[in-house]
Amino acid sequence: MAETNSKTLKVLFVASEALPFASTGGLADVIGSLPPILKREGVDARVIIPYYSMFKQKNLPEISFMFDFRVQLAWRDQYCGIFTAEHNGVTFYFVDNDYYFKRMSLYGSYDDGERYAFFSKAVLDVLPKLENNEGFFPDIIHTNDWQTALVGIYLKQVYRKVDFRYRPIRVVHSIHNIEYQGVFDHCILGDVFDLDQEYASIVDYNGAINLTKGAVVCCDRLTTVSPTYANQIKTPAYASGLHYIINQYAFKTVGIINGIDQDYYDPSRDPDIVKTYKTVSGKAKNKAALQEELHLPVNPNTPMISMITRLTSHKGVDLVVAVIEELLQEDVQFVLLGTGDVGFEAFFKRLASNYPEKVRAMIKYDKALSKKIYAAADLFLMPSKSEPCGLAQMIASRYGAIPLVRETGGLYDTIRYYDEETGEGNGFTFANYNAHDMLFTVRKALTLYREQPERWNALADVCMKKNFSWDIPAKEYLALYEEIINLD
Ligand code: ADP
């Protein structure tokens, strides 16, 4: 049985994905990197995620079986296995059930609501068992996005009413992207979500069940992933319909910027890149190697612009589509890694075949290749329409690929315009969601690249040195946990 100090703050992160086990985007980065930092701050931080079949085969930290039990979800009686692993000093728990989690992809099944309702119940049911087995019972449960929203709803509406052990637990809910709210037809409230009609008002919104709304109502604190986004989601333009609720609960909402794992994203010792480096001059070999690997002309003076992104419209891909052919009239290389909307995927594949000397489009998810691209690129394009926080611009900075972003959400909070007069700033930015504003800014960046290479390199070095670690955000989370722990 693991020994824990009774004064140690115990936090259980509940999420639908976490690096290195399962990842589709920034959420996995956060859940993989924040708990280890909190651990260093003295918090007993642990993580629980589903045991997806796709990571059963991969080369990951050893995962071992702990125990199993049954989970009741309405009329269902389901097997639930609990597995565990250690990674970066953090204990991970995995909720196993092949029927729910043996799928080709993490999300997008017709029964996602049921899958994550099962997961949420399993998380709450396993707590007394973990206390018996491991001496771990959380003071705080930190849920993330709609897939885990039911944990806070069940806890506050059901479990704490019938079992006193659940009463002291506080809930922090984080919105990583408000566009995904977990909206379902009202008719499955009892049959799938196992909630009596008396709880309908907690989750009902705009004529449907909205799990994010329920999480906002039930949590003790609501966080989102940047201060600017915390303000933006109070407005109809950014809240995907939920602004009334966010405004109503603004008193318990706070924006805390994400960090990145600066050990994992470290060009001075990254095993995935061709040549490690500490200053921007070291990028040249990586650029040449990538040009060679992608069969692009190997030319150190041709600026390489890259994008590593989900290909969805809120990432600003439509701006790129609108002006990329104008941009390609110049001496540039454009390297894209991404998956997403089939229309965008087809567009970039076609673009690559139309411009074989200038464009490469890799339509896949490939973590190692992404790091090679960050290490090779001169300019990193991220013109998002909305961006809760964004990690890619920080990762690009760390590898000396100067970010060019639209001033929104976390992009606004992390990247400041480079002022040629004062030398201040750490990237290029534009404000209006307008393709030609973006193109104008790209051209300004290219002018600096071509005409003032010393300044360009100095700026890239500034980017590489910028501290985007979790140190400050982790302290903010810790202060938040400590503030709510004694709430009545
Ligand atoms: P989001 O979470 O909205 O997708 P973020 O910028 O917060 O955007 O995080 C994206 C993360 O996923 C970054 O680490 C980025 O490098 C990575 N990523 C995105 N697309 C790919 C891809 N096709 N292959 C590898 N990594 C990717």
Coordinates of C-alpha atoms and ligand atoms in Angstrom, one line a residue:
M1 CA 0.0 0.0 0.0
A2 CA 1.4 3.4 -1.0
E3 CA 2.0 5.8 2.0
T4 CA 0.7 9.3 1.6
N5 CA 1.1 12.2 4.0
S6 CA -2.4 13.2 5.4
K7 CA -1.5 16.8 4.8
T8 CA -0.6 16.3 1.2
L9 CA -3.1 17.8 -1.2
K10 CA -4.5 15.0 -3.3
V11 CA -5.7 15.8 -6.8
L12 CA -7.1 13.4 -9.3
F13 CA -7.1 14.5 -12.9
V14 CA -9.9 13.0 -14.9
A15 CA -9.6 13.2 -18.7
S16 CA -10.4 11.5 -21.9
E17 CA -6.8 11.6 -23.2
A18 CA -3.2 12.0 -21.8
L19 CA 0.3 11.8 -23.2
P20 CA 2.0 9.5 -23.7
F21 CA -0.9 7.1 -23.7
A22 CA -3.6 8.6 -25.9
S23 CA -3.5 11.9 -27.8
T24 CA -5.5 13.8 -30.3
G25 CA -4.5 17.3 -29.3
G26 CA -3.6 19.8 -26.7
L27 CA -5.6 18.3 -23.9
A28 CA -3.4 15.3 -23.9
D29 CA -0.3 17.5 -23.6
V30 CA -1.8 19.3 -20.6
I31 CA -2.8 16.1 -18.8
G32 CA 0.6 14.6 -19.5
S33 CA 2.6 17.6 -18.3
L34 CA 0.8 19.5 -15.5
P35 CA 0.5 16.6 -12.9
P36 CA 4.3 15.9 -12.9
I37 CA 4.9 19.6 -12.2
L38 CA 2.3 19.7 -9.4
K39 CA 4.0 16.6 -8.0
R40 CA 7.2 18.6 -7.7
E41 CA 5.2 21.2 -5.9
G42 CA 4.3 18.6 -3.3
V43 CA 0.9 17.7 -4.6
D44 CA -0.1 14.0 -4.8
A45 CA -1.4 14.4 -8.4
R46 CA -2.7 11.3 -10.2
V47 CA -4.5 10.8 -13.5
I48 CA -7.3 8.6 -14.6
I49 CA -8.2 8.0 -18.3
P50 CA -10.0 5.3 -20.3
Y51 CA -7.9 2.2 -21.3
Y52 CA -8.3 2.6 -25.1
S53 CA -7.4 -0.5 -27.1
M54 CA -5.1 1.5 -29.4
F55 CA -2.5 1.9 -26.7
K56 CA -2.6 -1.6 -25.5
Q57 CA 0.0 -2.6 -28.1
K58 CA 2.3 0.4 -28.1
N59 CA 5.7 0.7 -26.5
L60 CA 4.6 2.6 -23.4
P61 CA 5.4 2.5 -19.7
E62 CA 4.5 -0.9 -18.3
I63 CA 0.8 -1.1 -17.5
S64 CA -0.4 -3.6 -14.9
F65 CA -3.8 -4.9 -13.8
M66 CA -5.0 -3.8 -10.3
F67 CA -8.5 -5.1 -9.8
D68 CA -12.0 -5.2 -11.4
F69 CA -15.6 -4.5 -10.3
R70 CA -19.0 -3.8 -11.8
V71 CA -20.3 -0.4 -12.7
Q72 CA -24.1 0.2 -12.8
L73 CA -25.3 2.7 -15.5
A74 CA -29.1 2.9 -15.5
W75 CA -30.1 -0.7 -16.4
R76 CA -26.6 -1.7 -17.4
D77 CA -24.2 -3.7 -15.3
Q78 CA -20.8 -3.5 -16.9
Y79 CA -17.3 -4.9 -16.2
C80 CA -14.7 -2.3 -15.2
G81 CA -11.1 -3.2 -14.9
I82 CA -8.6 -0.9 -13.3
F83 CA -5.0 -0.9 -14.6
T84 CA -2.1 1.3 -13.5
A85 CA 1.2 2.7 -14.7
E86 CA 3.8 5.2 -13.6
H87 CA 5.0 7.9 -15.9
N88 CA 7.2 10.9 -15.0
G89 CA 6.6 10.1 -11.3
V90 CA 2.9 10.3 -11.7
T91 CA 0.5 7.4 -11.1
F92 CA -1.9 6.8 -14.0
Y93 CA -5.1 4.7 -13.6
F94 CA -6.9 3.3 -16.6
V95 CA -10.5 2.3 -16.8
D96 CA -10.9 -0.8 -18.9
N97 CA -13.9 -2.0 -20.7
D98 CA -13.4 -3.4 -24.2
Y99 CA -17.0 -2.8 -25.2
Y100 CA -16.6 1.0 -24.7
F101 CA -13.0 1.6 -25.4
K102 CA -11.9 -0.9 -28.0
R103 CA -12.6 1.4 -30.9
M104 CA -10.7 2.6 -34.0
S105 CA -10.5 6.2 -32.7
L106 CA -10.9 8.0 -29.4
Y107 CA -14.1 9.9 -30.3
G108 CA -16.8 10.0 -32.9
S109 CA -18.7 6.9 -32.0
Y110 CA -22.5 7.0 -32.0
D111 CA -22.5 6.2 -28.3
D112 CA -19.9 8.6 -27.0
G113 CA -22.4 9.9 -24.4
E114 CA -22.8 6.4 -23.0
R115 CA -19.0 5.6 -23.2
Y116 CA -18.1 8.7 -21.1
A117 CA -21.1 8.3 -18.7
F118 CA -19.7 4.8 -18.0
F119 CA -16.2 6.2 -17.5
S120 CA -17.5 9.0 -15.2
K121 CA -19.3 6.5 -13.0
A122 CA -16.3 4.2 -12.9
V123 CA -14.1 7.1 -11.8
L124 CA -16.4 7.9 -8.8
D125 CA -17.0 4.2 -8.0
V126 CA -13.3 3.4 -7.9
L127 CA -12.4 6.1 -5.3
P128 CA -13.2 4.0 -2.2
K129 CA -11.3 1.1 -3.7
L130 CA -8.3 3.2 -4.4
E131 CA -8.4 4.4 -0.9
N132 CA -8.3 0.8 0.4
N133 CA -5.7 -0.3 -2.1
E134 CA -3.4 2.8 -2.3
G135 CA -4.4 5.1 0.5
F136 CA -5.4 7.7 -2.1
F137 CA -8.7 9.5 -1.9
P138 CA -8.7 12.9 -3.7
D139 CA -9.4 16.2 -2.1
I140 CA -9.9 17.7 -5.5
I141 CA -11.2 16.1 -8.7
H142 CA -10.1 18.1 -11.7
T143 CA -12.3 17.3 -14.7
N144 CA -11.6 18.3 -18.3
D145 CA -14.0 19.0 -21.1
W146 CA -17.4 17.5 -21.7
Q147 CA -16.3 13.8 -21.7
T148 CA -15.6 14.1 -17.9
A149 CA -18.4 16.7 -17.1
L150 CA -20.6 13.9 -15.6
V151 CA -18.1 13.3 -12.9
G152 CA -18.9 16.6 -11.2
I153 CA -22.6 16.3 -12.0
Y154 CA -22.9 12.8 -10.4
L155 CA -20.7 13.8 -7.5
K156 CA -22.6 16.9 -6.5
Q157 CA -26.1 15.7 -7.4
V158 CA -26.0 12.1 -6.5
Y159 CA -23.0 10.5 -4.8
R160 CA -22.5 13.1 -2.0
K161 CA -26.1 12.8 -1.1
V162 CA -25.9 9.1 -0.5
D163 CA -22.3 8.6 0.7
F164 CA -20.7 11.0 3.2
R165 CA -17.2 10.1 2.0
Y166 CA -17.8 12.0 -1.2
R167 CA -18.9 15.2 0.5
P168 CA -15.5 16.9 1.1
I169 CA -14.3 16.4 -2.5
R170 CA -14.1 19.7 -4.5
V171 CA -14.4 19.8 -8.3
V172 CA -12.4 22.0 -10.7
H173 CA -13.7 21.8 -14.3
S174 CA -11.5 23.0 -17.2
I175 CA -12.8 23.9 -20.6
H176 CA -10.1 23.3 -23.1
N177 CA -12.3 24.2 -26.1
I178 CA -15.9 25.4 -25.6
E179 CA -16.9 24.3 -29.1
Y180 CA -17.2 20.7 -27.9
Q181 CA -19.9 20.8 -25.2
G182 CA -21.4 17.2 -25.2
V183 CA -24.9 17.9 -26.5
F184 CA -27.4 15.1 -26.5
D185 CA -31.1 14.5 -27.0
H186 CA -33.1 15.0 -23.8
C187 CA -34.6 11.5 -24.1
I188 CA -31.4 9.8 -23.0
L189 CA -31.3 11.5 -19.6
G190 CA -32.4 8.5 -17.6
D191 CA -31.7 5.7 -20.0
V192 CA -28.1 6.6 -20.8
F193 CA -27.0 9.2 -18.3
D194 CA -28.8 7.5 -15.4
L195 CA -30.1 10.8 -14.1
D196 CA -33.6 11.2 -12.7
Q197 CA -35.9 13.9 -14.2
E198 CA -35.3 16.0 -11.1
Y199 CA -31.8 16.7 -12.4
A200 CA -32.9 17.8 -15.8
S201 CA -32.6 21.5 -15.0
I202 CA -28.9 21.0 -14.2
V203 CA -28.0 19.8 -17.6
D204 CA -30.8 21.1 -19.8
Y205 CA -29.8 23.9 -22.2
N206 CA -31.5 25.1 -25.4
G207 CA -33.8 22.2 -25.5
A208 CA -31.1 19.5 -25.1
I209 CA -28.8 17.9 -22.6
N210 CA -25.6 20.0 -22.5
L211 CA -23.0 18.3 -20.3
T212 CA -20.6 21.2 -20.2
K213 CA -23.4 23.4 -18.9
G214 CA -24.0 20.8 -16.1
A215 CA -20.3 20.8 -15.3
V216 CA -20.2 24.6 -15.1
V217 CA -23.2 24.6 -12.7
C218 CA -21.8 21.8 -10.5
C219 CA -18.1 22.6 -10.2
D220 CA -16.5 24.7 -7.4
R221 CA -14.3 26.5 -9.9
L222 CA -14.3 26.7 -13.6
T223 CA -11.1 27.3 -15.4
T224 CA -10.2 27.7 -19.0
V225 CA -6.8 27.7 -20.6
S226 CA -6.0 31.4 -21.0
P227 CA -7.1 34.7 -19.5
T228 CA -8.2 36.1 -22.9
Y229 CA -10.3 33.0 -23.7
A230 CA -11.9 33.3 -20.2
N231 CA -13.2 36.7 -21.3
Q232 CA -14.0 35.7 -24.9
I233 CA -16.3 32.9 -23.8
K234 CA -18.5 35.4 -22.1
T235 CA -19.4 36.6 -25.6
P236 CA -21.6 35.0 -28.3
A237 CA -18.8 35.2 -30.9
Y238 CA -16.7 32.6 -28.9
A239 CA -19.0 30.7 -26.6
S240 CA -20.8 28.5 -29.1
G241 CA -24.1 29.4 -27.4
L242 CA -23.0 29.0 -23.8
H243 CA -22.2 32.6 -23.0
Y244 CA -25.3 33.1 -20.9
I245 CA -24.1 30.3 -18.6
I246 CA -20.5 31.4 -18.6
N247 CA -21.6 34.9 -17.6
Q248 CA -23.9 33.6 -14.9
Y249 CA -21.0 31.7 -13.3
A250 CA -18.3 34.2 -14.1
F251 CA -17.7 34.6 -10.3
K252 CA -16.1 31.2 -10.2
T253 CA -14.3 31.3 -13.5
V254 CA -10.6 31.9 -14.0
G255 CA -8.3 31.7 -17.0
I256 CA -4.9 30.0 -16.5
I257 CA -2.6 29.8 -19.4
N258 CA -1.2 26.4 -20.3
G259 CA 2.5 25.6 -20.3
I260 CA 4.4 23.1 -22.3
D261 CA 6.7 20.3 -21.1
Q262 CA 10.0 22.0 -21.7
D263 CA 11.9 18.7 -21.1
Y264 CA 10.0 16.9 -23.8
Y265 CA 10.1 19.8 -26.2
D266 CA 13.8 20.6 -25.9
P267 CA 15.8 21.0 -29.1
S268 CA 19.1 20.6 -27.2
R269 CA 18.3 17.0 -26.4
D270 CA 15.4 15.9 -28.6
P271 CA 16.0 12.4 -29.9
D272 CA 13.4 12.9 -32.6
I273 CA 15.3 15.6 -34.5
V274 CA 18.3 15.1 -36.8
K275 CA 20.7 17.5 -35.0
T276 CA 20.2 18.9 -31.5
Y277 CA 20.8 22.6 -31.0
K278 CA 20.8 25.4 -28.4
T279 CA 20.7 28.5 -30.7
V280 CA 19.0 29.2 -33.9
S281 CA 22.2 28.6 -35.9
G282 CA 21.7 24.9 -35.1
K283 CA 18.5 24.8 -37.1
A284 CA 20.2 24.8 -40.5
K285 CA 21.1 21.1 -40.4
N286 CA 17.5 20.2 -39.4
K287 CA 16.2 22.3 -42.2
A288 CA 18.5 20.7 -44.8
A289 CA 17.6 17.2 -43.5
L290 CA 13.9 17.8 -43.7
Q291 CA 14.1 19.4 -47.2
E292 CA 16.0 16.3 -48.3
E293 CA 13.6 13.9 -46.6
L294 CA 10.6 15.6 -48.2
H295 CA 12.4 15.9 -51.6
L296 CA 12.2 19.7 -51.6
P297 CA 15.0 21.8 -53.0
V298 CA 17.7 21.9 -50.4
N299 CA 18.3 25.6 -50.0
P300 CA 19.1 27.3 -46.7
N301 CA 17.9 30.7 -48.0
T302 CA 14.4 29.7 -48.9
P303 CA 12.2 30.5 -45.9
M304 CA 10.3 27.4 -44.7
I305 CA 6.8 28.2 -43.5
S306 CA 5.1 25.4 -41.6
M307 CA 1.7 24.5 -40.0
I308 CA 1.1 21.6 -37.7
T309 CA -2.6 21.6 -36.9
R310 CA -5.9 20.0 -36.9
L311 CA -7.4 20.9 -40.2
T312 CA -10.6 22.6 -39.0
S313 CA -11.9 26.0 -39.8
H314 CA -11.4 27.4 -36.2
K315 CA -7.7 26.9 -36.8
G316 CA -7.8 29.6 -39.5
V317 CA -7.2 27.1 -42.3
D318 CA -9.7 28.9 -44.6
L319 CA -7.5 32.0 -44.4
V320 CA -4.6 30.0 -45.7
V321 CA -6.7 28.4 -48.4
A322 CA -7.7 31.8 -49.6
V323 CA -4.2 33.3 -50.1
I324 CA -1.7 30.4 -50.2
E325 CA -1.4 30.6 -54.0
E326 CA -0.5 34.3 -53.8
L327 CA 2.1 33.4 -51.2
L328 CA 3.5 30.7 -53.3
Q329 CA 4.4 33.2 -56.0
E330 CA 7.3 34.0 -53.7
D331 CA 10.4 32.0 -53.0
V332 CA 9.1 30.0 -50.1
Q333 CA 8.5 26.5 -49.0
F334 CA 5.3 25.5 -47.2
V335 CA 5.2 22.4 -45.1
L336 CA 2.0 21.2 -43.5
L337 CA 1.3 18.3 -41.1
G338 CA -2.3 17.8 -40.1
T339 CA -5.5 15.9 -40.3
G340 CA -9.1 16.9 -40.1
D341 CA -11.8 18.1 -42.5
V342 CA -11.7 16.0 -45.7
G343 CA -12.1 19.1 -47.8
F344 CA -9.1 20.8 -46.3
E345 CA -7.1 17.5 -46.5
A346 CA -7.9 17.2 -50.2
F347 CA -7.1 20.9 -50.8
F348 CA -3.6 20.6 -49.4
K349 CA -2.9 17.3 -51.1
R350 CA -3.8 19.0 -54.4
L351 CA -1.7 22.0 -53.6
A352 CA 1.3 19.8 -53.0
S353 CA 0.9 18.1 -56.3
N354 CA 0.5 21.4 -58.1
Y355 CA 3.6 22.9 -56.4
P356 CA 6.0 20.0 -56.1
E357 CA 9.0 22.3 -55.7
K358 CA 7.4 24.3 -52.9
V359 CA 4.7 22.5 -50.9
R360 CA 4.5 19.3 -48.9
A361 CA 1.3 18.2 -47.1
M362 CA 1.5 15.2 -44.8
I363 CA -2.0 14.2 -43.9
K364 CA -1.4 12.2 -40.8
Y365 CA -0.8 12.5 -37.0
D366 CA 2.9 12.0 -36.4
K367 CA 4.5 13.3 -33.2
A368 CA 8.1 12.6 -34.2
L369 CA 7.7 14.2 -37.6
S370 CA 6.0 17.2 -36.0
K371 CA 9.2 17.9 -34.0
K372 CA 11.4 17.6 -37.1
I373 CA 9.2 20.2 -38.7
Y374 CA 9.3 22.6 -35.7
A375 CA 13.1 22.1 -35.7
A376 CA 13.4 22.8 -39.5
A377 CA 10.9 25.6 -40.0
D378 CA 11.7 29.3 -40.0
L379 CA 8.2 30.6 -39.6
F380 CA 5.2 28.8 -37.9
L381 CA 1.8 29.9 -39.1
M382 CA -1.2 29.7 -36.7
P383 CA -3.9 32.1 -37.8
S384 CA -6.7 30.7 -35.6
K385 CA -10.2 32.1 -35.7
S386 CA -10.4 31.1 -32.0
E387 CA -7.7 29.6 -29.9
P388 CA -8.4 28.7 -26.2
C389 CA -4.7 28.6 -25.5
G390 CA -2.7 26.9 -28.2
L391 CA 0.4 24.9 -27.6
A392 CA 1.8 24.7 -31.1
Q393 CA 2.9 28.4 -31.1
M394 CA 4.8 27.8 -27.8
I395 CA 6.4 24.6 -29.1
A396 CA 7.4 26.3 -32.3
S397 CA 9.0 29.1 -30.3
R398 CA 11.0 26.6 -28.3
Y399 CA 12.4 25.2 -31.5
G400 CA 13.2 28.7 -33.0
A401 CA 10.4 28.7 -35.6
I402 CA 9.1 32.2 -35.2
P403 CA 5.3 32.1 -34.6
L404 CA 3.0 34.2 -36.8
V405 CA -0.4 34.1 -35.1
R406 CA -3.8 35.9 -35.0
E407 CA -4.4 37.9 -31.9
T408 CA -7.0 35.7 -30.2
G409 CA -7.3 33.7 -27.0
G410 CA -4.1 32.2 -25.8
L411 CA -2.2 33.3 -28.9
Y412 CA -2.8 36.9 -27.8
D413 CA -1.6 36.0 -24.3
T414 CA 1.6 34.3 -25.4
I415 CA 2.8 36.1 -28.6
R416 CA 3.6 39.8 -28.8
Y417 CA 4.3 41.6 -32.1
Y418 CA 8.0 42.0 -32.9
D419 CA 8.8 45.8 -32.8
E420 CA 11.6 46.4 -35.2
E421 CA 12.4 49.7 -33.5
T422 CA 12.7 48.4 -29.9
G423 CA 13.4 44.8 -30.6
E424 CA 10.7 43.8 -28.2
G425 CA 8.2 41.1 -29.0
N426 CA 8.4 37.4 -29.7
G427 CA 6.6 36.8 -33.0
F428 CA 4.4 38.3 -35.7
T429 CA 0.7 38.9 -35.1
F430 CA -2.4 40.3 -36.9
A431 CA -5.7 41.2 -35.4
N432 CA -8.5 40.9 -38.0
Y433 CA -9.7 37.6 -39.2
N434 CA -8.8 38.5 -42.7
A435 CA -6.7 36.5 -45.2
H436 CA -5.0 39.5 -46.7
D437 CA -4.1 40.9 -43.2
M438 CA -2.5 37.5 -42.6
L439 CA -0.7 37.6 -46.0
F440 CA 0.5 41.2 -45.3
T441 CA 2.0 40.0 -42.0
V442 CA 3.6 37.0 -43.6
R443 CA 5.2 39.2 -46.2
K444 CA 6.5 41.6 -43.5
A445 CA 8.1 38.6 -41.7
L446 CA 9.6 37.4 -45.0
T447 CA 11.1 40.8 -45.6
L448 CA 12.8 40.7 -42.2
Y449 CA 14.0 37.1 -43.0
R450 CA 15.5 38.2 -46.3
E451 CA 16.8 41.7 -45.6
Q452 CA 17.9 41.5 -42.0
P453 CA 19.0 38.0 -41.2
E454 CA 20.9 39.0 -38.0
R455 CA 17.7 40.5 -36.6
W456 CA 15.7 37.5 -37.7
N457 CA 18.1 35.2 -35.9
A458 CA 18.1 37.4 -32.8
L459 CA 14.3 37.2 -32.8
A460 CA 14.4 33.4 -33.2
D461 CA 16.8 33.2 -30.3
V462 CA 14.5 35.3 -28.2
C463 CA 11.7 32.9 -29.0
M464 CA 13.8 29.9 -28.1
K465 CA 14.6 31.4 -24.7
K466 CA 11.1 32.5 -23.8
N467 CA 9.9 30.6 -20.8
F468 CA 6.7 28.7 -21.6
S469 CA 7.1 26.2 -18.8
W470 CA 4.4 25.0 -16.4
D471 CA 6.1 26.6 -13.4
I472 CA 3.9 29.7 -13.1
P473 CA 0.6 28.1 -14.3
A474 CA 1.1 25.1 -11.9
K475 CA 1.4 27.6 -9.0
E476 CA -1.8 29.3 -10.1
Y477 CA -3.6 25.9 -10.1
L478 CA -2.2 25.1 -6.7
A479 CA -3.4 28.4 -5.3
L480 CA -6.8 27.7 -6.7
Y481 CA -7.0 24.2 -5.2
E482 CA -5.9 25.6 -1.8
E483 CA -8.5 28.3 -2.0
I484 CA -11.4 25.9 -2.6
I485 CA -10.3 23.1 -0.3
N486 CA -12.0 24.7 2.7
L487 CA -15.2 25.8 1.0
D488 CA -18.4 24.9 2.9
Ligands
ADP1 P1 -5.5 21.8 -30.3 O1 -5.4 21.2 -29.0 O2 -6.6 22.7 -30.6 O3 -5.4 20.8 -31.4 P2 -3.0 23.0 -29.6 O4 -2.1 24.0 -30.3 O5 -3.4 23.4 -28.2 O6 -4.2 22.7 -30.6 O7 -2.2 21.6 -29.5 C1 -2.0 20.8 -30.7 C2 -0.9 19.8 -30.3 O8 -1.1 18.7 -31.2 C3 0.5 20.3 -30.5 O9 1.4 19.6 -29.6 C4 0.8 20.0 -31.9 O10 2.2 19.8 -32.2 C5 0.1 18.6 -32.0 N1 -0.4 18.3 -33.4 C6 -1.4 18.8 -34.1 N2 -1.5 18.1 -35.2 C7 -0.6 17.2 -35.3 C8 -0.2 16.2 -36.2 N3 -0.9 16.0 -37.4 N4 0.8 15.4 -35.9 C9 1.5 15.5 -34.8 N5 1.2 16.4 -33.8 C10 0.2 17.3 -34.1

